[in-house]
XYZ file of C-alpha atoms in Angstrom:
245
model
C 14.582 6.785 -9.839
C 16.904 7.210 -6.849
C 15.491 8.915 -3.746
C 17.174 9.525 -0.406
C 16.012 9.259 3.193
C 17.358 10.409 6.555
C 19.166 7.306 7.832
C 18.624 8.038 11.536
C 14.897 8.503 11.048
C 14.594 5.227 9.141
C 16.467 3.483 11.963
C 14.026 4.982 14.460
C 10.988 3.782 12.471
C 12.470 0.318 12.096
C 13.239 0.063 15.818
C 9.605 0.889 16.566
C 8.349 -1.777 14.159
C 10.706 -4.423 15.539
C 9.826 -3.656 19.177
C 6.071 -3.822 18.596
C 4.184 -6.997 19.505
C 1.364 -6.171 17.072
C 1.445 -4.552 13.632
C -0.814 -3.236 10.858
C -1.549 -5.120 7.649
C -1.208 -3.557 4.221
C -3.929 -4.148 1.631
C -1.713 -6.790 0.030
C -1.340 -8.604 3.351
C -5.130 -8.828 3.616
C -4.836 -11.518 0.902
C -2.533 -13.640 3.070
C -4.660 -16.193 4.904
C -1.712 -17.225 7.069
C -2.058 -13.845 8.824
C -5.732 -14.330 9.690
C -7.310 -15.062 13.042
C -8.648 -18.616 13.475
C -11.943 -19.001 11.642
C -11.414 -15.876 9.484
C -10.002 -17.485 6.343
C -13.116 -17.698 4.181
C -12.825 -14.382 2.332
C -10.183 -14.078 -0.372
C -9.613 -10.422 0.495
C -9.810 -10.114 4.255
C -10.668 -7.123 6.375
C -8.474 -5.614 9.041
C -10.564 -7.298 11.732
C -9.804 -10.683 10.098
C -6.076 -10.183 10.647
C -4.174 -11.259 13.740
C -1.892 -8.227 14.266
C 0.595 -10.381 16.172
C 1.246 -12.383 12.985
C 2.271 -9.395 10.860
C 6.061 -9.336 10.415
C 8.040 -6.261 11.377
C 8.814 -3.815 8.618
C 8.176 -0.434 7.072
C 5.526 0.811 4.698
C 6.809 2.583 1.602
C 3.962 4.882 0.594
C 3.366 7.022 -2.466
C 0.511 9.536 -2.307
C 1.162 13.278 -1.978
C 4.850 12.435 -1.733
C 7.000 9.379 -0.988
C 7.635 8.323 2.573
C 8.191 5.407 4.940
C 6.498 4.695 8.252
C 6.516 1.927 10.839
C 3.897 -0.812 10.711
C 4.058 -1.216 14.494
C 1.183 -0.771 16.924
C 0.458 1.383 18.788
C 1.239 3.997 16.156
C 4.366 6.117 16.451
C 3.153 9.740 16.327
C 5.082 12.669 14.910
C 7.337 14.523 17.339
C 4.995 17.523 17.488
C 2.004 15.284 18.138
C 0.118 16.767 15.193
C 0.094 13.581 13.092
C -0.725 10.023 14.186
C 2.166 8.560 12.170
C 5.777 9.664 12.113
C 6.807 9.663 8.452
C 10.264 9.701 6.903
C 9.855 11.506 3.589
C 12.204 11.048 0.692
C 14.025 14.359 0.406
C 13.165 14.586 -3.281
C 9.446 13.910 -2.677
C 8.662 15.797 0.538
C 5.803 18.237 -0.152
C 6.782 20.346 2.859
C 10.405 20.786 1.791
C 10.306 20.246 -1.966
C 6.791 21.235 -3.004
C 7.808 22.086 -6.551
C 9.027 18.569 -7.384
C 7.405 16.243 -4.843
C 4.338 15.445 -6.926
C 6.331 14.879 -10.124
C 8.838 12.605 -8.366
C 6.020 10.581 -6.821
C 4.318 10.150 -10.214
C 7.547 9.052 -11.877
C 8.152 6.449 -9.158
C 4.633 5.196 -8.409
C 2.555 6.376 -11.344
C -0.646 8.378 -10.996
C -2.180 6.059 -8.405
C -1.367 5.947 -4.730
C 0.505 2.854 -3.582
C 1.987 1.085 -0.594
C 4.726 -1.539 -0.475
C 5.718 -3.569 2.567
C 9.475 -3.669 3.197
C 10.538 -6.475 5.510
C 12.654 -5.511 8.515
C 15.548 -7.756 7.428
C 15.681 -6.007 4.056
C 15.687 -2.544 5.637
C 18.236 -3.543 8.288
C 20.575 -4.901 5.615
C 20.257 -1.687 3.614
C 21.012 0.406 6.698
C 24.196 -1.584 7.350
C 25.343 -0.935 3.793
C 24.471 2.767 3.856
C 27.203 5.339 4.319
C 26.910 8.619 6.182
C 23.519 9.966 7.200
C 21.706 9.007 3.985
C 19.847 5.892 2.884
C 19.461 5.669 -0.885
C 16.707 3.763 -2.632
C 15.936 3.059 -6.268
C 12.196 3.075 -6.965
C 10.758 1.991 -10.272
C 7.365 0.682 -11.345
C 9.013 -2.723 -11.193
C 10.282 -4.070 -7.852
C 12.183 -1.437 -5.883
C 15.719 -1.829 -4.639
C 17.748 -0.124 -1.992
C 20.940 1.403 -3.299
C 23.337 -0.165 -4.165
C 21.234 -2.559 -6.271
C 21.521 -6.160 -5.160
C 19.149 -9.023 -5.962
C 18.732 -9.854 -2.262
C 17.369 -6.393 -1.552
C 14.334 -6.576 -3.798
C 11.056 -5.549 -2.212
C 7.513 -6.434 -3.180
C 5.788 -4.652 -6.037
C 2.485 -3.005 -5.243
C -0.029 -5.744 -6.045
C -2.637 -5.332 -8.715
C -5.699 -7.544 -8.697
C -4.650 -8.906 -12.084
C -1.324 -9.999 -10.526
C -3.007 -12.319 -8.010
C -1.346 -15.719 -7.942
C -2.883 -19.202 -7.613
C -1.670 -19.232 -3.986
C -4.019 -16.400 -3.102
C -6.876 -16.569 -5.606
C -8.101 -19.676 -7.396
C -8.096 -19.598 -11.180
C -11.203 -19.273 -13.329
C -14.009 -16.771 -13.970
C -15.505 -17.297 -10.521
C -12.326 -16.164 -8.779
C -12.517 -12.742 -10.433
C -16.076 -12.327 -9.135
C -14.811 -13.249 -5.697
C -12.069 -10.637 -5.910
C -14.475 -7.843 -6.808
C -16.908 -8.956 -4.112
C -14.036 -8.886 -1.624
C -13.168 -5.335 -2.670
C -16.787 -4.303 -2.060
C -16.657 -6.054 1.326
C -14.219 -3.415 2.560
C -17.137 -0.946 2.563
C -20.293 -3.101 2.697
C -21.481 -6.611 3.524
C -22.508 -7.190 -0.093
C -22.752 -5.386 -3.422
C -26.500 -5.096 -2.863
C -25.864 -3.123 0.334
C -23.120 -0.885 -1.065
C -23.990 2.764 -0.507
C -23.484 5.452 -3.118
C -21.195 7.389 -0.761
C -18.833 4.387 -0.503
C -18.379 3.758 -4.233
C -15.308 5.995 -4.503
C -13.691 4.133 -1.614
C -14.121 0.772 -3.349
C -13.001 2.004 -6.774
C -9.869 3.656 -5.364
C -8.753 0.422 -3.698
C -7.783 -1.275 -6.944
C -5.015 -0.449 -9.375
C -5.928 1.628 -12.425
C -5.380 -1.375 -14.691
C -8.220 -3.216 -12.948
C -10.762 -0.423 -12.568
C -12.512 -1.023 -15.884
C -13.182 -4.645 -14.943
C -14.278 -3.765 -11.408
C -16.574 -0.922 -12.416
C -18.128 -2.960 -15.221
C -18.836 -5.755 -12.756
C -20.262 -3.283 -10.247
C -22.562 -1.492 -12.716
C -23.866 -4.803 -14.061
C -25.062 -5.662 -10.561
C -25.999 -2.169 -9.426
C -27.046 -0.008 -12.421
C -28.275 2.628 -9.967
C -24.650 3.298 -8.980
C -23.473 4.116 -12.515
C -23.422 7.839 -11.772
C -21.411 7.363 -8.589
C -18.943 5.142 -10.460
C -18.473 7.807 -13.139
C -17.884 10.467 -10.465
C -15.329 8.287 -8.692
C -13.403 7.575 -11.898
C -13.444 11.258 -12.843
C -12.101 12.264 -9.429
C -9.295 9.703 -9.621
C -8.348 10.863 -13.119
C -8.217 14.490 -11.993
C -6.045 13.539 -9.023
C -3.661 11.564 -11.225
C -3.111 14.466 -13.626
C -3.381 17.354 -11.174
């Protein structure tokens, strides 16, 4: 699916990201131990406080939730011009809920699927696309496979939103134990251990992983915490309703 962005706004977001000395990590970048602070490499899935923000490369986040938009990964955050939102977002014209409410949700689902997602687009990739763009519009092709800026060129491929099942040997060791480590790392985003996970945080943990991995995660979680079975069911129901709303 081809979507279009305001070229000047993308240039502004990119300039902010490139000028920043520190930047935010995406969930996928939490896997990258080369971005960690010294002594914080033990966990397979790190936390934000494990990451050295000065090591994060400049770039934009391509986000799909209530619409499709890009924002800078630079710190401090770049607020909206009216000061009402902490992040200035460049919405795809076809998936902007404020300007295209009738189609925004459908376009987002066609591009990202029912789940929310975030892809990191390196600054060099975005800068190259901006140089090739004509007029005031930047075009981008988004599919559930790797996304490409328009026109399609192999060098412009971005990273696919990572699923836990896509983890490579460079990030997670092979074998049954590694899967346990992955699920424990997902829980660690909300609690120090699965034994300390609170009922109110179950939905947060479940929503972190791709839909394809939720059955495995929730089965693992219920086996260790049967008392959370009801909370798991509620979280899955809420995510299903959101996906098909």
